[in-house]
Short mmCIF file of C-alpha atoms in Angstrom, two decimals:
data_model
loop_
_atom_site.label_atom_id
_atom_site.label_comp_id
_atom_site.label_asym_id
_atom_site.label_seq_id
_atom_site.Cartn_x
_atom_site.Cartn_y
_atom_site.Cartn_z
CA MET N 5 0.78 0.51 0.14
CA LYS N 6 0.92 2.95 -0.33
CA ILE N 7 0.94 6.16 1.78
CA THR N 8 1.18 9.41 0.31
CA PRO N 9 1.77 12.99 2.72
CA LEU N 10 -1.67 13.18 3.27
CA ASP N 11 -2.49 9.90 5.16
CA ILE N 12 0.25 10.54 7.31
CA GLN N 13 -0.99 13.88 7.80
CA GLN N 14 -4.62 12.75 8.06
CA GLN N 15 -3.24 9.17 9.86
CA GLN N 16 -5.36 8.81 13.48
CA PHE N 17 -4.14 6.17 16.28
CA LYS N 18 -6.57 4.67 18.54
CA GLY N 19 -6.40 5.87 21.99
CA LYS N 20 -5.10 3.03 24.83
CA MET N 21 -5.27 4.64 27.46
CA ILE N 22 -6.70 7.64 28.50
CA GLY N 23 -4.69 10.06 26.15
CA GLY N 24 -2.33 7.93 24.75
CA LEU N 25 -2.05 5.66 21.43
CA ASP N 26 -2.02 2.13 20.70
CA PRO N 27 2.12 1.76 20.38
CA GLU N 28 0.42 -1.55 18.37
CA ASP N 29 -0.74 0.85 16.08
CA VAL N 30 2.05 3.29 15.41
CA ASP N 31 4.91 0.87 15.43
CA GLY N 32 2.72 -0.41 12.36
CA PHE N 33 2.06 2.60 10.56
CA LEU N 34 5.81 3.19 11.65
CA GLN N 35 7.07 -0.09 9.89
CA MET N 36 5.31 0.70 6.69
CA VAL N 37 6.57 4.65 6.07
CA ALA N 38 9.10 3.20 7.19
CA GLN N 39 8.90 1.19 3.73
CA GLU N 40 7.64 3.31 1.57
CA MET N 41 9.88 5.87 2.35
CA GLU N 42 12.25 3.01 1.68
CA GLY N 43 10.35 2.68 -1.91
CA LEU N 44 11.33 5.49 -2.71
CA VAL N 45 14.55 6.62 -1.13
CA ARG N 46 16.03 3.18 -3.50
CA GLU N 47 13.74 4.80 -6.08
CA ASN N 48 15.32 8.65 -6.17
CA THR N 49 18.74 6.68 -6.09
CA GLU N 50 17.80 4.74 -9.25
CA LEU N 51 16.63 7.59 -10.49
CA ARG N 52 20.16 9.69 -9.62
CA GLU N 53 22.11 6.78 -11.09
CA GLN N 54 19.99 6.89 -14.90
CA CYS N 55 19.57 10.19 -14.59
CA ARG N 56 23.46 10.05 -14.58
CA LYS N 57 24.02 7.94 -16.85
CA ALA N 58 21.42 10.10 -19.21
CA ALA N 59 23.68 12.60 -18.43
CA ALA N 60 26.95 11.16 -19.53
CA ASP N 61 25.34 9.66 -22.56
CA VAL N 62 24.33 13.52 -23.34
CA GLU N 63 27.31 14.28 -23.74
CA GLN N 64 29.30 12.12 -25.29
CA MET N 65 26.63 12.66 -27.77
CA ALA N 66 27.21 16.23 -27.80
CA ARG N 67 31.14 14.84 -27.63
CA GLN N 68 29.59 12.24 -31.06
CA GLU N 69 28.11 16.09 -32.28
CA LYS N 70 31.44 17.68 -32.06
CA ASP N 71 33.21 15.14 -34.20
CA LEU N 72 30.94 14.74 -36.87
CA ARG N 73 31.10 18.58 -36.73
CA GLU N 74 34.80 18.68 -36.85
CA ALA N 75 35.30 15.64 -39.52
CA MET N 76 32.68 17.00 -41.90
CA LEU N 77 34.00 20.65 -42.14
CA ALA N 78 37.74 18.63 -42.29
CA ALA N 79 36.06 16.89 -44.97
CA GLN N 80 34.82 19.84 -47.12
CA LYS N 81 38.26 21.44 -46.51
CA ILE N 82 39.58 18.83 -47.68
CA THR N 83 37.05 19.25 -51.04
CA GLU N 84 37.29 22.55 -51.17
CA GLU N 85 41.62 22.03 -51.77
CA MET N 86 40.86 19.37 -53.74
CA LYS N 87 38.59 21.13 -56.45
CA ALA N 88 40.94 24.36 -56.23
CA ASN N 89 43.95 22.12 -56.56
CA ALA N 90 42.03 20.30 -59.68
CA GLN N 91 41.10 23.77 -61.18
CA LYS N 92 44.46 25.00 -61.22
CA GLU N 93 45.61 21.70 -62.01
CA ALA N 94 43.05 22.07 -65.31
CA SER N 95 44.91 25.82 -66.44
CA LEU N 96 48.00 24.59 -65.99
CA LEU N 97 47.61 22.24 -68.81
CA VAL N 98 45.10 24.51 -70.50
CA SER N 99 48.71 26.43 -70.53
CA GLU N 100 51.50 23.59 -71.20
CA ALA N 101 48.54 22.61 -74.04
CA GLU N 102 48.60 26.85 -75.80
CA LEU N 103 52.74 26.50 -75.39
CA LYS N 104 52.57 23.26 -77.00
CA ALA N 105 50.15 24.40 -79.74
CA GLU N 106 51.50 27.43 -80.65
CA LYS N 107 54.93 26.04 -80.40
CA ILE N 108 53.11 23.24 -83.09
CA LEU N 109 51.92 26.80 -85.25
CA ALA N 110 55.36 28.84 -84.75
CA ASP N 111 56.27 25.18 -86.35
CA ALA N 112 54.13 24.82 -89.29
CA GLU N 113 54.10 28.30 -89.56
CA ARG N 114 58.09 27.76 -90.54
CA ARG N 115 58.32 24.71 -92.46
CA LEU N 116 55.54 26.35 -94.62
CA ALA N 117 57.82 29.83 -94.91
CA GLN N 118 61.46 26.98 -95.68
CA MET N 119 58.76 25.04 -98.27
CA GLY N 120 57.95 28.66 -100.41
CA ASP N 121 61.09 29.81 -100.08
CA GLN N 122 62.15 26.72 -101.87
CA ILE N 123 59.22 26.58 -104.38
CA GLN N 124 60.72 29.69 -104.90
CA GLU N 125 64.66 28.58 -105.73
CA LEU N 126 62.93 24.86 -107.29
CA ARG N 127 61.08 27.72 -110.13
CA ARG N 128 64.24 29.63 -110.54
CA GLN N 129 66.18 27.04 -111.27
CA LYS N 130 63.25 25.92 -114.01
CA VAL N 131 64.05 29.07 -115.11
CA GLN N 132 67.51 28.91 -115.18
CA PHE N 133 67.13 25.47 -116.29
CA GLU N 134 65.29 25.54 -119.36
CA SER N 135 67.36 28.90 -120.85
CA ALA N 136 70.77 26.59 -120.35
CA PHE N 137 68.00 23.80 -121.75
CA LYS N 138 66.68 26.27 -124.65
CA SER N 139 70.50 27.81 -125.06
CA LEU N 140 72.01 24.32 -125.80
CA LEU N 141 69.35 23.57 -128.00
CA ASP N 142 69.63 26.23 -130.40
CA THR N 143 73.09 25.99 -130.23
CA HIS N 144 72.72 22.20 -131.42
CA TYR N 145 70.52 23.80 -134.17
CA LYS N 146 72.29 26.50 -134.95
CA MET N 147 75.62 23.45 -136.06
CA LEU N 148 73.12 21.44 -136.97
CA SER N 149 71.97 24.04 -139.64
CA LEU N 150 75.67 24.91 -141.00
CA ASP N 151 76.83 21.60 -141.30
CA GLU N 152 73.95 21.03 -143.85
CA ALA N 153 74.91 24.23 -145.65
#
């Protein structure tokens, strides 16, 4: 039977003698109050232990949350660094490719100019050859014409 504070306040003891109380009623009531108090103390102790464990769990979760936040921030920082490095590397690769392209283009233009010069030289040699050949033919023709006459 649970004893409430109201039960304690309203408890009436029967008088055995004039002006006295029945010791068995008082002892019985005190025994019930003691048992109830013992249960309350035990329950209070258990609740305090549960509260302590809950507080420890909350503290542990707070530490884990902090660690998780720090890990997420570190991962975000690493991601940003990786992205920045990738952009730098891409820019470097593009710059290198542009330089190579410019070099290839310059080499091609140089070769084109050389080939143009070679073509001009070949044309000059052709004209010179044709002129020399024509002169040779004219000389042979004149020699043949003199022999016939």
